[in-house]
Short mmCIF file of C-alpha atoms in Angstrom, two decimals:
data_model
loop_
_atom_site.label_atom_id
_atom_site.label_comp_id
_atom_site.label_asym_id
_atom_site.label_seq_id
_atom_site.Cartn_x
_atom_site.Cartn_y
_atom_site.Cartn_z
CA UNK J 613 -0.07 0.18 -0.22
CA UNK J 614 0.96 3.45 -0.98
CA UNK J 615 2.11 5.50 2.34
CA UNK J 616 0.38 8.92 3.08
CA UNK J 617 1.47 11.46 5.35
CA UNK J 618 -1.62 13.39 7.46
CA UNK J 619 -0.06 16.60 8.49
CA UNK J 620 -2.63 17.22 10.99
CA UNK J 621 -6.00 15.54 12.92
CA UNK J 622 -8.91 15.09 10.72
CA UNK J 623 -12.21 13.67 10.93
CA UNK J 624 -12.34 10.00 12.27
CA UNK J 625 -14.10 8.81 9.36
CA UNK J 626 -11.24 10.31 6.91
CA UNK J 627 -8.52 8.68 8.75
CA UNK J 628 -10.37 5.48 8.97
CA UNK J 629 -10.99 5.75 5.09
CA UNK J 630 -7.54 6.49 4.71
CA UNK J 631 -6.17 3.92 7.05
CA UNK J 632 -7.93 1.30 5.32
CA UNK J 633 -6.43 2.09 1.68
CA UNK J 634 -3.00 3.39 2.49
CA UNK J 635 -0.22 3.05 5.18
CA UNK J 636 -1.21 6.43 6.80
CA UNK J 637 1.22 8.27 8.93
CA UNK J 638 0.30 10.82 11.50
CA UNK J 639 2.48 13.17 11.69
CA UNK J 640 0.97 15.40 14.75
CA UNK J 641 1.58 12.22 17.00
CA UNK J 642 5.52 12.37 16.55
CA UNK J 643 7.23 13.14 19.52
CA UNK J 644 10.31 14.60 17.14
CA UNK J 645 8.91 15.59 13.78
CA UNK J 646 12.07 15.75 12.07
CA UNK J 647 13.37 12.77 13.21
CA UNK J 648 10.13 11.18 11.81
CA UNK J 649 9.78 13.05 8.97
CA UNK J 650 13.63 11.68 8.10
CA UNK J 651 12.63 8.29 8.74
CA UNK J 652 9.60 8.14 6.85
CA UNK J 653 10.12 10.33 4.27
CA UNK J 654 11.44 8.46 1.68
CA UNK J 655 8.31 6.30 1.73
CA UNK J 656 5.93 8.94 1.42
CA UNK J 657 3.79 9.30 -1.86
CA UNK J 658 0.74 11.21 -0.88
CA UNK J 659 0.16 14.34 1.54
CA UNK J 660 -3.19 14.59 3.24
CA UNK J 661 -3.16 18.10 4.62
CA UNK J 662 -5.83 20.45 5.86
CA UNK J 663 -6.59 23.87 3.76
CA UNK J 664 -5.48 26.71 6.29
CA UNK J 665 -3.15 25.66 9.19
CA UNK J 666 0.46 25.25 9.12
CA UNK J 667 2.55 25.46 5.80
CA UNK J 668 2.98 22.45 3.27
CA UNK J 669 5.96 23.83 1.04
CA UNK J 670 9.69 23.36 0.19
CA UNK J 671 10.75 22.43 3.55
CA UNK J 672 8.82 19.65 3.69
CA UNK J 673 8.80 18.53 0.02
CA UNK J 674 12.44 18.10 0.24
CA UNK J 675 12.04 15.36 2.39
CA UNK J 676 9.82 13.55 1.08
CA UNK J 677 11.51 12.99 -2.19
CA UNK J 678 8.98 10.67 -3.67
CA UNK J 679 6.04 12.69 -3.17
CA UNK J 680 3.35 12.77 -5.85
CA UNK J 681 0.12 14.13 -4.47
CA UNK J 682 -0.74 16.59 -2.06
CA UNK J 683 -4.64 16.21 -1.36
CA UNK J 684 -6.23 19.44 0.47
CA UNK J 685 -9.39 19.41 2.99
CA UNK J 686 -11.10 23.01 1.62
CA UNK J 687 -11.33 24.62 -1.28
CA UNK J 688 -8.56 27.47 -0.54
CA UNK J 689 -5.07 25.78 -0.39
CA UNK J 690 -2.97 28.63 0.09
CA UNK J 691 -1.08 27.09 2.57
CA UNK J 692 0.62 24.96 -0.02
CA UNK J 693 3.06 26.18 -2.15
CA UNK J 694 1.72 25.21 -5.21
CA UNK J 695 4.67 27.18 -7.12
CA UNK J 696 7.01 24.42 -5.35
CA UNK J 697 4.91 21.93 -5.89
CA UNK J 698 4.65 22.21 -9.83
CA UNK J 699 8.05 22.65 -10.22
CA UNK J 700 8.91 19.03 -8.91
CA UNK J 701 5.91 17.76 -10.80
CA UNK J 702 3.41 17.15 -7.13
CA UNK J 703 -0.25 17.57 -7.95
CA UNK J 704 -2.48 19.31 -5.58
CA UNK J 705 -5.84 18.80 -5.30
CA UNK J 706 -8.73 20.27 -3.45
CA UNK J 707 -12.52 20.22 -2.34
CA UNK J 708 -14.33 22.40 -4.26
CA UNK J 709 -17.96 22.50 -5.22
CA UNK J 710 -19.10 20.17 -2.18
CA UNK J 711 -18.96 23.03 0.05
CA UNK J 712 -20.69 25.73 -1.76
CA UNK J 713 -24.15 25.72 -0.85
CA UNK J 714 -23.21 25.53 2.93
CA UNK J 715 -20.64 28.70 2.68
CA UNK J 716 -23.31 30.52 0.83
CA UNK J 717 -25.96 30.08 3.02
CA UNK J 718 -23.43 30.79 6.07
CA UNK J 719 -22.51 34.06 4.24
CA UNK J 720 -26.38 35.08 3.82
CA UNK J 721 -26.71 34.49 7.48
CA UNK J 722 -23.76 36.16 8.59
CA UNK J 723 -24.86 39.16 6.43
CA UNK J 724 -28.33 39.33 7.83
CA UNK J 725 -27.03 38.52 11.64
CA UNK J 726 -24.54 41.37 10.94
CA UNK J 727 -27.08 44.37 9.68
CA UNK J 728 -30.16 43.43 11.79
CA UNK J 729 -27.73 42.93 14.73
CA UNK J 730 -29.04 39.37 15.91
CA UNK J 731 -26.52 38.54 18.25
CA UNK J 732 -26.40 42.04 19.76
CA UNK J 733 -30.01 41.65 20.46
CA UNK J 734 -29.83 38.20 21.85
CA UNK J 735 -27.19 39.67 24.20
CA UNK J 736 -29.68 42.64 25.27
CA UNK J 737 -32.32 40.12 25.69
CA UNK J 738 -30.28 37.64 27.87
CA UNK J 739 -28.79 40.62 30.11
CA UNK J 740 -32.61 41.40 31.03
CA UNK J 741 -32.75 45.01 29.40
CA UNK J 742 -35.84 44.19 27.32
CA UNK J 743 -37.96 44.78 30.51
CA UNK J 744 -36.53 48.26 30.96
CA UNK J 745 -36.21 49.42 27.01
CA UNK J 746 -36.93 47.67 23.70
CA UNK J 747 -33.86 47.38 21.55
CA UNK J 748 -32.69 49.90 19.15
CA UNK J 749 -34.19 49.82 15.84
CA UNK J 750 -31.32 48.31 12.99
CA UNK J 751 -30.27 48.87 9.91
CA UNK J 752 -31.52 46.91 7.14
CA UNK J 753 -30.68 44.89 4.13
CA UNK J 754 -33.73 47.05 1.90
CA UNK J 755 -32.24 48.83 -0.73
CA UNK J 756 -28.52 47.68 -0.38
CA UNK J 757 -25.99 47.65 -3.36
CA UNK J 758 -24.03 44.23 -2.52
CA UNK J 759 -20.51 43.75 -4.09
CA UNK J 760 -18.89 40.72 -4.40
CA UNK J 761 -15.03 40.12 -4.54
CA UNK J 762 -14.19 37.24 -6.45
CA UNK J 763 -17.54 35.62 -8.30
CA UNK J 764 -16.30 32.19 -8.36
CA UNK J 765 -18.24 29.06 -7.77
CA UNK J 766 -19.10 30.42 -4.20
CA UNK J 767 -19.62 33.72 -5.39
CA UNK J 768 -22.16 32.83 -7.87
CA UNK J 769 -23.88 31.08 -5.21
CA UNK J 770 -24.15 33.81 -3.15
CA UNK J 771 -25.44 35.95 -5.59
CA UNK J 772 -28.25 33.82 -6.66
CA UNK J 773 -29.28 33.58 -3.23
CA UNK J 774 -29.01 37.53 -2.61
CA UNK J 775 -30.92 37.98 -5.60
CA UNK J 776 -33.77 36.56 -3.90
CA UNK J 777 -33.54 39.48 -1.19
CA UNK J 778 -34.33 42.45 -4.05
CA UNK J 779 -30.92 43.72 -3.79
CA UNK J 780 -28.41 45.29 -6.27
CA UNK J 781 -25.11 43.13 -7.16
CA UNK J 782 -22.09 44.06 -8.26
CA UNK J 783 -18.80 42.19 -9.11
CA UNK J 784 -15.27 42.71 -9.38
CA UNK J 785 -12.39 39.96 -10.08
CA UNK J 786 -9.36 39.52 -12.51
CA UNK J 787 -11.35 39.82 -15.03
CA UNK J 788 -15.30 40.39 -16.37
CA UNK J 789 -17.05 37.04 -16.95
CA UNK J 790 -18.42 37.08 -20.50
CA UNK J 791 -21.82 34.65 -19.13
CA UNK J 792 -22.46 37.03 -16.08
CA UNK J 793 -25.41 39.68 -15.99
CA UNK J 794 -24.49 41.70 -12.92
CA UNK J 795 -22.59 44.91 -13.23
CA UNK J 796 -18.70 44.54 -13.48
CA UNK J 797 -16.06 46.84 -11.76
CA UNK J 798 -12.65 46.70 -13.05
CA UNK J 799 -11.10 47.75 -9.91
CA UNK J 800 -11.99 46.96 -6.22
CA UNK J 801 -11.75 50.47 -5.51
CA UNK J 802 -14.68 51.36 -8.49
CA UNK J 803 -16.74 48.15 -6.52
CA UNK J 804 -16.47 49.97 -2.81
CA UNK J 805 -17.85 53.10 -4.03
CA UNK J 806 -20.46 52.09 -6.05
CA UNK J 807 -21.75 49.45 -2.76
CA UNK J 808 -22.71 49.65 0.55
CA UNK J 809 -22.06 45.82 1.27
CA UNK J 810 -18.77 43.91 0.19
CA UNK J 811 -18.62 40.52 0.53
CA UNK J 812 -15.11 39.16 0.26
CA UNK J 813 -14.92 35.05 -0.94
CA UNK J 814 -11.77 35.38 -3.37
CA UNK J 815 -8.77 33.23 -2.70
CA UNK J 816 -6.13 33.86 -0.36
CA UNK J 817 -2.25 34.02 -0.91
CA UNK J 818 0.39 36.82 -1.75
CA UNK J 819 -1.59 37.97 -4.50
CA UNK J 820 -4.85 39.17 -2.32
CA UNK J 821 -3.25 39.72 0.91
CA UNK J 822 -4.70 43.19 2.27
CA UNK J 823 -6.66 43.84 -0.82
CA UNK J 824 -9.07 45.23 1.37
CA UNK J 825 -7.34 48.08 2.98
CA UNK J 826 -7.72 51.30 4.71
CA UNK J 827 -8.67 53.20 1.15
CA UNK J 828 -11.05 50.48 0.38
CA UNK J 829 -12.55 50.61 3.73
CA UNK J 830 -12.97 54.55 3.29
CA UNK J 831 -14.50 53.76 0.12
CA UNK J 832 -17.17 51.79 1.32
CA UNK J 833 -18.48 54.57 3.54
CA UNK J 834 -20.06 55.20 6.86
CA UNK J 835 -23.05 53.16 5.97
CA UNK J 836 -21.17 50.51 4.82
CA UNK J 837 -20.75 46.48 5.51
CA UNK J 838 -17.71 44.64 5.31
CA UNK J 839 -18.17 40.23 5.18
CA UNK J 840 -15.62 38.41 5.18
CA UNK J 841 -15.80 34.46 4.34
CA UNK J 842 -12.60 34.20 2.10
CA UNK J 843 -9.20 34.45 4.19
CA UNK J 844 -7.98 36.48 6.92
CA UNK J 845 -5.25 37.30 4.93
CA UNK J 846 -7.38 39.50 2.60
CA UNK J 847 -8.40 42.39 4.77
CA UNK J 848 -6.19 44.73 6.56
CA UNK J 849 -7.40 43.60 9.93
CA UNK J 850 -5.41 46.75 11.64
CA UNK J 851 -7.46 49.05 9.37
CA UNK J 852 -10.56 47.46 9.66
CA UNK J 853 -10.48 47.48 13.54
CA UNK J 854 -9.69 51.27 13.16
CA UNK J 855 -12.42 51.72 10.62
CA UNK J 856 -14.86 50.18 12.97
CA UNK J 857 -13.84 52.09 15.81
CA UNK J 858 -13.96 55.68 13.92
CA UNK J 859 -17.27 54.92 11.97
CA UNK J 860 -15.57 54.85 8.87
CA UNK J 861 -18.07 51.98 8.04
CA UNK J 862 -21.07 51.24 10.08
CA UNK J 863 -20.16 47.26 10.62
CA UNK J 864 -18.80 43.84 9.76
CA UNK J 865 -19.34 40.13 9.71
CA UNK J 866 -16.22 37.94 10.00
CA UNK J 867 -15.80 34.41 9.95
CA UNK J 868 -11.85 34.95 9.14
CA UNK J 869 -8.70 36.34 10.43
CA UNK J 870 -5.32 36.82 10.08
CA UNK J 871 -3.91 34.68 12.94
CA UNK J 872 -6.51 32.07 13.37
CA UNK J 873 -7.43 31.05 16.20
CA UNK J 874 -6.32 34.11 17.34
CA UNK J 875 -8.20 36.94 16.97
CA UNK J 876 -7.62 40.58 18.27
CA UNK J 877 -9.22 41.53 21.65
CA UNK J 878 -9.96 45.14 20.41
CA UNK J 879 -12.47 43.44 17.35
CA UNK J 880 -13.88 41.23 20.62
CA UNK J 881 -14.68 44.73 22.62
CA UNK J 882 -16.46 46.27 19.27
CA UNK J 883 -20.18 45.81 19.42
CA UNK J 884 -20.08 46.74 15.58
CA UNK J 885 -18.64 43.30 14.36
CA UNK J 886 -20.29 39.90 14.27
CA UNK J 887 -17.28 37.25 14.61
CA UNK J 888 -17.26 33.22 13.77
CA UNK J 889 -14.42 31.20 14.62
CA UNK J 890 -14.16 29.97 10.78
CA UNK J 891 -17.32 28.08 10.23
CA UNK J 892 -18.54 28.75 6.98
CA UNK J 893 -18.46 25.04 5.81
CA UNK J 894 -18.90 23.65 9.34
CA UNK J 895 -21.75 20.93 9.06
CA UNK J 896 -21.68 17.65 9.55
CA UNK J 897 -22.89 16.89 6.01
CA UNK J 898 -20.81 19.04 4.29
CA UNK J 899 -17.32 18.15 6.34
CA UNK J 900 -17.81 14.35 5.21
CA UNK J 901 -18.24 15.71 1.68
CA UNK J 902 -14.95 16.97 1.83
CA UNK J 903 -13.50 14.33 3.62
CA UNK J 904 -15.10 11.70 0.88
CA UNK J 905 -13.68 14.12 -1.74
CA UNK J 906 -9.75 14.13 -0.09
CA UNK J 907 -9.93 10.75 0.22
CA UNK J 908 -11.45 9.98 -3.49
CA UNK J 909 -8.63 11.99 -4.94
CA UNK J 910 -5.99 9.83 -3.27
CA UNK J 911 -7.75 7.05 -4.45
CA UNK J 912 -8.35 7.68 -7.96
CA UNK J 913 -4.61 8.95 -8.01
CA UNK J 914 -2.85 5.93 -6.52
CA UNK J 915 -5.46 3.81 -8.51
CA UNK J 916 -3.58 4.83 -12.07
CA UNK J 917 -7.55 7.36 -12.60
CA UNK J 918 -5.57 10.84 -11.99
CA UNK J 919 -6.51 13.27 -9.41
CA UNK J 920 -10.27 14.15 -9.33
CA UNK J 921 -10.24 18.40 -8.49
CA UNK J 922 -6.65 19.02 -9.51
CA UNK J 923 -5.84 22.59 -8.72
CA UNK J 924 -5.46 25.04 -11.91
CA UNK J 925 -1.66 25.33 -10.61
CA UNK J 926 -1.11 21.79 -10.69
CA UNK J 927 1.33 19.96 -13.41
CA UNK J 928 -1.55 17.68 -14.80
CA UNK J 929 -3.60 17.50 -17.83
CA UNK J 930 -6.29 15.34 -18.25
CA UNK J 931 -5.86 12.40 -21.14
#
């Protein structure tokens, strides 16, 4: 059986499935990681890794010279050095599509919770304050102009849901999509100036680091709302804190942070932000589907059928 290195704990169903098909090496159980990798490295043909914690790149690839494939758990794969993997002829896969609906649902829930102040109202009631006074009126989604940063698979699923709320939708990405009817903004600044809700669902990585900075938040304006369900690195977190503190924007809903799982106390102390612990795809149903795709990619590769969902940068062309 082929030897697989798993870099971090995953759901029992994933580990059980990999154990049944491969010789599985659990990196996090090693007392001395360096010594462990030196020992098993030459035997490793595949890596199973998460999509947002730790780093899978040259330092590890050097020690697993016979590596053929990295199978990531998640649609994002910015923790994998895909450029280095491509140079070495290593295939990288992710788990697209199976989490689109779950993330889109959560995004709409986070948007409504942020605008209608659902967590704040819940805290108000639990504190016994309703008997003293009714909860203050909240902002609304009515009449809003929503901009989507990154109109990929999940972005489109979000947009379809937003259509049911009768809001205006525009988008920004690397290029205009010919089959999309929503207005396109050539720059993110144009989108922020056009909209008063900005939903971020673009990939992470060096190219998008701090894409949403102080200038974008200023353009979004004092009635503006930022929703980030992408990667924490896409938003300049300190600029966002300042914008929320000073009223540069109205509110924010965040599922991701720059240095997860650490969240700045300044964000926690603010009452105009809704904070979630990176749970956009975190339902039992969806995580099982993601785990199955991770396993299926490895199973398909080592059965000689090729990867099921190779990422764009991967050195693989389907016959």
